[in-house]
Coordinates of C-alpha atoms in Angstrom, one line a residue:
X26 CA 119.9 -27.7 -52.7
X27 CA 116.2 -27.5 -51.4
X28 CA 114.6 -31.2 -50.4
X29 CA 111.5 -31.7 -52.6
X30 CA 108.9 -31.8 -50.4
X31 CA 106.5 -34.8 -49.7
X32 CA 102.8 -34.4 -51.6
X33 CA 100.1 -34.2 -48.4
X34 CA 98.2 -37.2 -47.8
X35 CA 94.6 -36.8 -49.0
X36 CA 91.7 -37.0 -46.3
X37 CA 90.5 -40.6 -45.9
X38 CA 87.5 -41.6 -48.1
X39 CA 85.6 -44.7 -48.4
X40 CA 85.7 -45.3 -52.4
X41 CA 84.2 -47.9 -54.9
X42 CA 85.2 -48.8 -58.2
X43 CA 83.0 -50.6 -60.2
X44 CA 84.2 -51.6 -63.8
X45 CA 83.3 -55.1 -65.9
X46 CA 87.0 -54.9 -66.7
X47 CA 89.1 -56.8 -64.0
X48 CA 92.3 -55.3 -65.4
X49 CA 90.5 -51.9 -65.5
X50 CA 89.5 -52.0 -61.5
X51 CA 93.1 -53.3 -60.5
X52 CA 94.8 -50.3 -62.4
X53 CA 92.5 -47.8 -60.9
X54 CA 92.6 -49.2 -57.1
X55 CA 96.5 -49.7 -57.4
X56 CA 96.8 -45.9 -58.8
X57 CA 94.3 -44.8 -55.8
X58 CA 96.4 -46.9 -53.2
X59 CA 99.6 -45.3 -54.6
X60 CA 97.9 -41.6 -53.8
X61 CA 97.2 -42.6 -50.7
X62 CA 93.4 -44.0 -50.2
X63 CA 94.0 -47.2 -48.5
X64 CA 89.6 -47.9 -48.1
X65 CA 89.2 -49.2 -52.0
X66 CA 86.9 -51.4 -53.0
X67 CA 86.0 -53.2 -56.0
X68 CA 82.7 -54.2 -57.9
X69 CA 82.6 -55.8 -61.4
X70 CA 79.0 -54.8 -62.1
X71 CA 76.5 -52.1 -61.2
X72 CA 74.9 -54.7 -59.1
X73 CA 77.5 -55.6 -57.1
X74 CA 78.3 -52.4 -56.6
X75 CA 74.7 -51.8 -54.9
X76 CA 75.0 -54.8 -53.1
X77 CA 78.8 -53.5 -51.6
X78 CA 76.3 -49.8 -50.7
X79 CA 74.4 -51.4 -49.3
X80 CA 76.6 -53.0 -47.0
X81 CA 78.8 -50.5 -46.5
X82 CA 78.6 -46.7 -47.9
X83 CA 81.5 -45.2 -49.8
X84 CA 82.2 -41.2 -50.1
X85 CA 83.1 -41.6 -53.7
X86 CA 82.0 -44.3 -56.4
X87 CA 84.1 -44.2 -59.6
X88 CA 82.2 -46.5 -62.1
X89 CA 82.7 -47.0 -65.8
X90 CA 80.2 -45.0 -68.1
X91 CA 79.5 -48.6 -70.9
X92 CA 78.8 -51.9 -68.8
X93 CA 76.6 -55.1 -69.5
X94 CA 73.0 -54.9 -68.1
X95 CA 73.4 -51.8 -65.9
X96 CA 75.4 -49.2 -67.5
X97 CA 77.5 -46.4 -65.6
X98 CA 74.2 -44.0 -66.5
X99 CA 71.3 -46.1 -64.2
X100 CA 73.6 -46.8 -61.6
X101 CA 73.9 -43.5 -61.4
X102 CA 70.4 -42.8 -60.9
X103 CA 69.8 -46.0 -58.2
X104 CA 72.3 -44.6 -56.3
X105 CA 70.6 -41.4 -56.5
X106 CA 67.8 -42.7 -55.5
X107 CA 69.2 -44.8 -52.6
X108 CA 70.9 -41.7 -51.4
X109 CA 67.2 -39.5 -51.1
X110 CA 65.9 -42.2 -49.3
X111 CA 68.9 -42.4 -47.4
X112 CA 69.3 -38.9 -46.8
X113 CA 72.8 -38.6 -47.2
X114 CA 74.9 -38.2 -50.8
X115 CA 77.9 -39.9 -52.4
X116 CA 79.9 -38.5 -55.4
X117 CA 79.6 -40.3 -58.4
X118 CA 82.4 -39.8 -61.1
X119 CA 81.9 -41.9 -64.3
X120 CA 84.8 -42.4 -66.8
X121 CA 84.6 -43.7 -70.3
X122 CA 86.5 -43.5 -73.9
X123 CA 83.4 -41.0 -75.1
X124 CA 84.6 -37.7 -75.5
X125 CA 81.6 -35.2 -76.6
X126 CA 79.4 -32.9 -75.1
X127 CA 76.3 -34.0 -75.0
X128 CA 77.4 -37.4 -73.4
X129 CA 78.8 -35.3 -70.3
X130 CA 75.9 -33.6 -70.4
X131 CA 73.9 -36.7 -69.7
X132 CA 75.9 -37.7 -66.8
X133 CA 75.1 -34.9 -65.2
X134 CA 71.6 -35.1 -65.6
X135 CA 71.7 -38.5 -64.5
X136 CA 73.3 -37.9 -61.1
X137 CA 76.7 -37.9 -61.8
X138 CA 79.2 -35.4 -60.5
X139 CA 82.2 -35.4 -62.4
X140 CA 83.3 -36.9 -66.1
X141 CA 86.6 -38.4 -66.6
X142 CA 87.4 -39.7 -70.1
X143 CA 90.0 -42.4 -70.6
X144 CA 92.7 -42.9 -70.2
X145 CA 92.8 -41.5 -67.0
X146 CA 96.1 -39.5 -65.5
X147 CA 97.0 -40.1 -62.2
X148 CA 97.3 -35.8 -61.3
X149 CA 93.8 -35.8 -62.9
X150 CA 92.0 -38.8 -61.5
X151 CA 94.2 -37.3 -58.2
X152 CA 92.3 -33.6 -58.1
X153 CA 88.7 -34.9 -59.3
X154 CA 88.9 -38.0 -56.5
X155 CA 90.1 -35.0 -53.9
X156 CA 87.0 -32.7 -55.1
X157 CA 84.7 -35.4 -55.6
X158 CA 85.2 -36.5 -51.7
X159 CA 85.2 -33.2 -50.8
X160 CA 81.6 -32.4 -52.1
X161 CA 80.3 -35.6 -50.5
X162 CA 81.4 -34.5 -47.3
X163 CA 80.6 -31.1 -47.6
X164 CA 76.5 -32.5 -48.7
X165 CA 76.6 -35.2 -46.2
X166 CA 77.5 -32.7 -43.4
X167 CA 75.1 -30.1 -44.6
X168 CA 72.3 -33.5 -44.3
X169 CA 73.3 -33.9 -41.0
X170 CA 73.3 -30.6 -39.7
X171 CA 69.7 -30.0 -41.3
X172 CA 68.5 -33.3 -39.7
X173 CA 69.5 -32.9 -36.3
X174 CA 68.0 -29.0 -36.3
X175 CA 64.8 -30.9 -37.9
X176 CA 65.1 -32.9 -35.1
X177 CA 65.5 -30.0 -32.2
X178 CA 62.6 -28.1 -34.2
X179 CA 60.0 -30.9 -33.9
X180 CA 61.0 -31.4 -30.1
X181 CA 60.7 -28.3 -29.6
X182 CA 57.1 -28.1 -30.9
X183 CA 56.1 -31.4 -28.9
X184 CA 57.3 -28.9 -25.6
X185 CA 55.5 -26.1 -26.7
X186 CA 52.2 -28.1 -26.7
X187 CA 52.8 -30.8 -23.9
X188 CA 52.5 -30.4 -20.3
X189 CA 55.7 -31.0 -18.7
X190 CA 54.5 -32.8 -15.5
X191 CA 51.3 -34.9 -16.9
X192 CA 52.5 -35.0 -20.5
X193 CA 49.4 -33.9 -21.6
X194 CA 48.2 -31.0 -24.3
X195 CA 48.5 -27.5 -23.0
X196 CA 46.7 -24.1 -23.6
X197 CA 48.3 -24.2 -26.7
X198 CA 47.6 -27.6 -27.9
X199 CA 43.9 -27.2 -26.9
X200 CA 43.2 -24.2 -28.9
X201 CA 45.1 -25.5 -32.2
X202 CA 42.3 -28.1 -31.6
X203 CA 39.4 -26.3 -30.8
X204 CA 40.1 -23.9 -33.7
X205 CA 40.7 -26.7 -36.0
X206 CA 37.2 -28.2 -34.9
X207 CA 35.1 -25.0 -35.4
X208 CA 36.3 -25.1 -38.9
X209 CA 35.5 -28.6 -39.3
X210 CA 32.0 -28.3 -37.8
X211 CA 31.2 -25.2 -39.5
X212 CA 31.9 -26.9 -42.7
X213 CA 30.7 -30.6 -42.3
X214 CA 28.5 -30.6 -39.5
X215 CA 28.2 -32.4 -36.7
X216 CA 29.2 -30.8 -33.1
X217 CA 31.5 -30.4 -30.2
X218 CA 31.8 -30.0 -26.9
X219 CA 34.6 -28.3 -24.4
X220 CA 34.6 -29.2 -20.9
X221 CA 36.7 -27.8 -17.6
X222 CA 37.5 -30.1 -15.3
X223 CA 38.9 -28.1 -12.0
X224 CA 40.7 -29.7 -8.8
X225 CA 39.1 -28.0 -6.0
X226 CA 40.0 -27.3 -2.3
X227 CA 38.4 -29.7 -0.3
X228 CA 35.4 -28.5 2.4
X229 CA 37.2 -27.4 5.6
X230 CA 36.1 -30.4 7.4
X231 CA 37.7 -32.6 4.2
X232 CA 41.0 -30.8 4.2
X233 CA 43.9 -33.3 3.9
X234 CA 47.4 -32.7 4.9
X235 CA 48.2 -32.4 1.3
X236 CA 46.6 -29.3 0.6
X237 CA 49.2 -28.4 -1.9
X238 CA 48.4 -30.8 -5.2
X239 CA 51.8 -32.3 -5.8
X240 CA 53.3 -33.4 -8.8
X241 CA 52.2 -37.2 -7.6
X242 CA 48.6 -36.0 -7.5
X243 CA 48.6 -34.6 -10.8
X244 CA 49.9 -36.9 -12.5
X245 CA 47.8 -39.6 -10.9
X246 CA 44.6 -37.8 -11.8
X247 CA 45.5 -37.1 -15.3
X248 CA 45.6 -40.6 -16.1
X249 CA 42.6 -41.2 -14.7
X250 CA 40.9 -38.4 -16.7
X251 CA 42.6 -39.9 -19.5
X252 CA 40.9 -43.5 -19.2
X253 CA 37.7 -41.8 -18.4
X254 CA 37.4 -40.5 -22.2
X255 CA 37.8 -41.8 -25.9
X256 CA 41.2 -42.4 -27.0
X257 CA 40.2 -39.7 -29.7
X258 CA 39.2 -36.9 -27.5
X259 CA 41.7 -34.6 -26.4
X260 CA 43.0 -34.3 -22.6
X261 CA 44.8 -30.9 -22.0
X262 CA 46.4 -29.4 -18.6
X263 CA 45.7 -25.6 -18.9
X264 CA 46.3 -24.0 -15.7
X265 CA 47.9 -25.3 -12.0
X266 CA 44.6 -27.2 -11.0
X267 CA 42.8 -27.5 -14.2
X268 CA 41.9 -29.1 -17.2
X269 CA 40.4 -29.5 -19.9
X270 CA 38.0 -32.1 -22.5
X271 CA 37.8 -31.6 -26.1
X272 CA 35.2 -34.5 -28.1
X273 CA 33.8 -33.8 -30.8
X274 CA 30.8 -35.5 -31.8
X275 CA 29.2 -36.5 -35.5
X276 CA 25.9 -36.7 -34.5
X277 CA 24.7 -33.9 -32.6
X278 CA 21.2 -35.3 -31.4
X279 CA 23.2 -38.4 -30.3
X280 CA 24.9 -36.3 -27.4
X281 CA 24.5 -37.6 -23.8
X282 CA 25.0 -34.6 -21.8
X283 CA 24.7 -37.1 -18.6
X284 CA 28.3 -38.3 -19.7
X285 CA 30.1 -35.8 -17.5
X286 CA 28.3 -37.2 -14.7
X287 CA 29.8 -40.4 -15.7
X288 CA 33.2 -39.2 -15.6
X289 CA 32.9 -37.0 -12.7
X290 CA 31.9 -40.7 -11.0
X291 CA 35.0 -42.4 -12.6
X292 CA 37.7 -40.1 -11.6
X293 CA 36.4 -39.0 -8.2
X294 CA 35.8 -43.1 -6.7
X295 CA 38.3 -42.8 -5.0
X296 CA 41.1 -40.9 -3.3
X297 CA 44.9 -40.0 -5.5
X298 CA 47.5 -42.5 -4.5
X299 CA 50.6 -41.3 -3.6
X300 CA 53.9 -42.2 -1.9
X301 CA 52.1 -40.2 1.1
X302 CA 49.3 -42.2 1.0
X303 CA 45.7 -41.5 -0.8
X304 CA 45.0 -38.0 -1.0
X305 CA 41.3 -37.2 -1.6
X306 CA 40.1 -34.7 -4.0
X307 CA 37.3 -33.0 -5.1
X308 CA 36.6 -32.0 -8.4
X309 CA 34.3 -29.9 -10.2
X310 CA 33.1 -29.6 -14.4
X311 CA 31.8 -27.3 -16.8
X312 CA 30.7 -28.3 -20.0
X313 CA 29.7 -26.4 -23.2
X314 CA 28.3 -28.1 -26.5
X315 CA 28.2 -26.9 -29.7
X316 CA 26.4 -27.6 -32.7
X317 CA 26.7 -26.6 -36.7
X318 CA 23.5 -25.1 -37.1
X319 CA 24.2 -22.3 -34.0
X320 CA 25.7 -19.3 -34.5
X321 CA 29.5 -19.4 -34.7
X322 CA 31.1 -18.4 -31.5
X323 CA 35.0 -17.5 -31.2
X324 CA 37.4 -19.3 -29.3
X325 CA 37.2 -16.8 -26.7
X326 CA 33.6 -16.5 -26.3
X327 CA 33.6 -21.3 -25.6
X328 CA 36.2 -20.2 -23.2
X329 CA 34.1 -18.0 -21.3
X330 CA 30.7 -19.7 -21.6
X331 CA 32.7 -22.8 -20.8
X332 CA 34.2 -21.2 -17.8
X333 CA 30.8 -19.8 -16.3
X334 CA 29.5 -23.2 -16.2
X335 CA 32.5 -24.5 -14.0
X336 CA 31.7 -21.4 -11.7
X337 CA 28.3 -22.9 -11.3
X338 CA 29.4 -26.0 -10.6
X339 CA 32.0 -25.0 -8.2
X340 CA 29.2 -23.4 -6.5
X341 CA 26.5 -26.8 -6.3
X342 CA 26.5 -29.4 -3.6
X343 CA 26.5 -32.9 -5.0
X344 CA 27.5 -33.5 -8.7
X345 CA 29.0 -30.5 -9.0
X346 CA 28.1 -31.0 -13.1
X347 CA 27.1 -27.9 -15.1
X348 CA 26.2 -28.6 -18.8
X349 CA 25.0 -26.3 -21.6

């Protein structure tokens, strides 16, 4: 004669019962523990049931549909609502003596994922606690899985505009910004201005031992070009020895065009320090302003007008400063 076989033990779960009815929550956690979920815990009110979430979170809540001052129906919905803030999901089955239609129906709308009406059969309460735990897991996986590839997305995005060495904006990150302020002063006013700010080879009777900028030096002079500025304007590495200033500027006749000269001052004092010593450099800038009431030039065309004003400066002994 054939053994019967043993039932398969159900994948753990982390379940709640809540119920105003002490003799009703013992029934229902004995009957779960005889299945074979052994992480049961019970609540005699829809607020001590949110108080038990929030210590701990359960994969299943089984609560009872009629119950004094939150009934089965709101703590459906806070739990809901805990879960969206949360981001994560539990599966909420609600039992009760009702047996129409339309009260399922309103379970449903009200968050709830299965119905069970009493009394409750163990097979039954059995298959919707294994398919009810099931579902949470499934959504909660699904969460976690869209979180950590929202995550990777928005790293990825921070690389694809920072600079890897300096941690600065790149290429990229400068023109987002520089279209997103020709917009901006096109439409409200006011102006902007893009500068170039190139490490040059020193003079041959300057030329330090270093005469390949390393890392050290890079970084070192970025965050001095980055002290040199506002806070608000935007400090971008766009090529091996170069960079670039984006301000923009509300009031156009307010402009001091002698400010480059300022920074040129502050971030050529003195020499880079490294673990090599202090290397000296010698930098050059170009500068282009831009106002509302001028004609509206591309992104390309400040490049380039931007550009031939740090070729003129490259070119000038002294403050090597060209502003237009």
């Amino acid at each position: 004669m054939d053994q019967q076989r043993e039932a398969p033990m159900p994948p753990p779960l982390s379940i709640l019962v809540v119920d105003d009815m002490q003799y009703s929550r013992t029934v229902l956690r004995n009957t779960l523990e005889r299945i074979g979920y052994d992480d049961v815990r019970l609540a005699g009110s829809a607020a001590e049931a949110l108080d038990a979430l929030a210590q701990r979170r359960a994969d299943v809540v089984i609560a009872d549909w009629v119950m004094p001052e939150m009934n089965g129906l709101e703590l459906a919905a806070a739990i809901r609502r805990r879960d969206d803030e949360a981001g994560r999901y539990t599966s909420i089955i609600l039992f009760t003596s009702k047996d129409e239609d339309k009260a399922m129906l309103q379970a449903f709308h009200e968050g709830a994922d299965d119905f069970l009406t009493k009394p409750i059969q163990d097979v039954q309460l059995a298959a919707r606690i294994y398919a009810a735990g099931r579902v949470a897991m499934l959504q909660n996986r699904l969460m976690e899985t869209s979180s950590a590839l929202e995550t990777a997305n928005r790293l990825l995005e921070q690389q694809s505009t920072t600079d890897p060495i300096t941690a600065l904006a790149n290429q990229r990150a400068l023109n987002q910004r520089l279209e997103a302020l020709v917009l901006e002063t096109q439409a409200r006013g006011g102006g902007f201005c893009l500068a170039l700010v190139s490490l040059d080879q020193q003079d041959d009777e300057q030329v330090s031992p270093h005469k390949d900028l390393s890392s050290e030096v890079l970084m070192g002079f970025a965050r001095r070009l980055r002290l040199a500025v506002r806070p608000t304007d935007l400090v971008a590495r766009i090529a091996e020895e170069e960079f670039a200033l984006l301000m923009h500027v509300h009031s156009p006749e307010g402009f001091n065009r002698d400010l480059f000269k300022r920074v040129l001052a502050s971030i050529t004092r003195d020499g880079i320090q490294t673990s090599e010593g202090s290397v000296p450099i010698l930098v050059s800038i170009g500068a282009h302003f831009h106002r509302s009431d001028q004609p509206l030039m591309t992104i390309r065309e400040l490049m380039k007008q931007t550009r031939s004003n740090l070729n003129q400066a490259r070119g000038q002994s002294g403050a090597r400063v060209v502003v237009t």
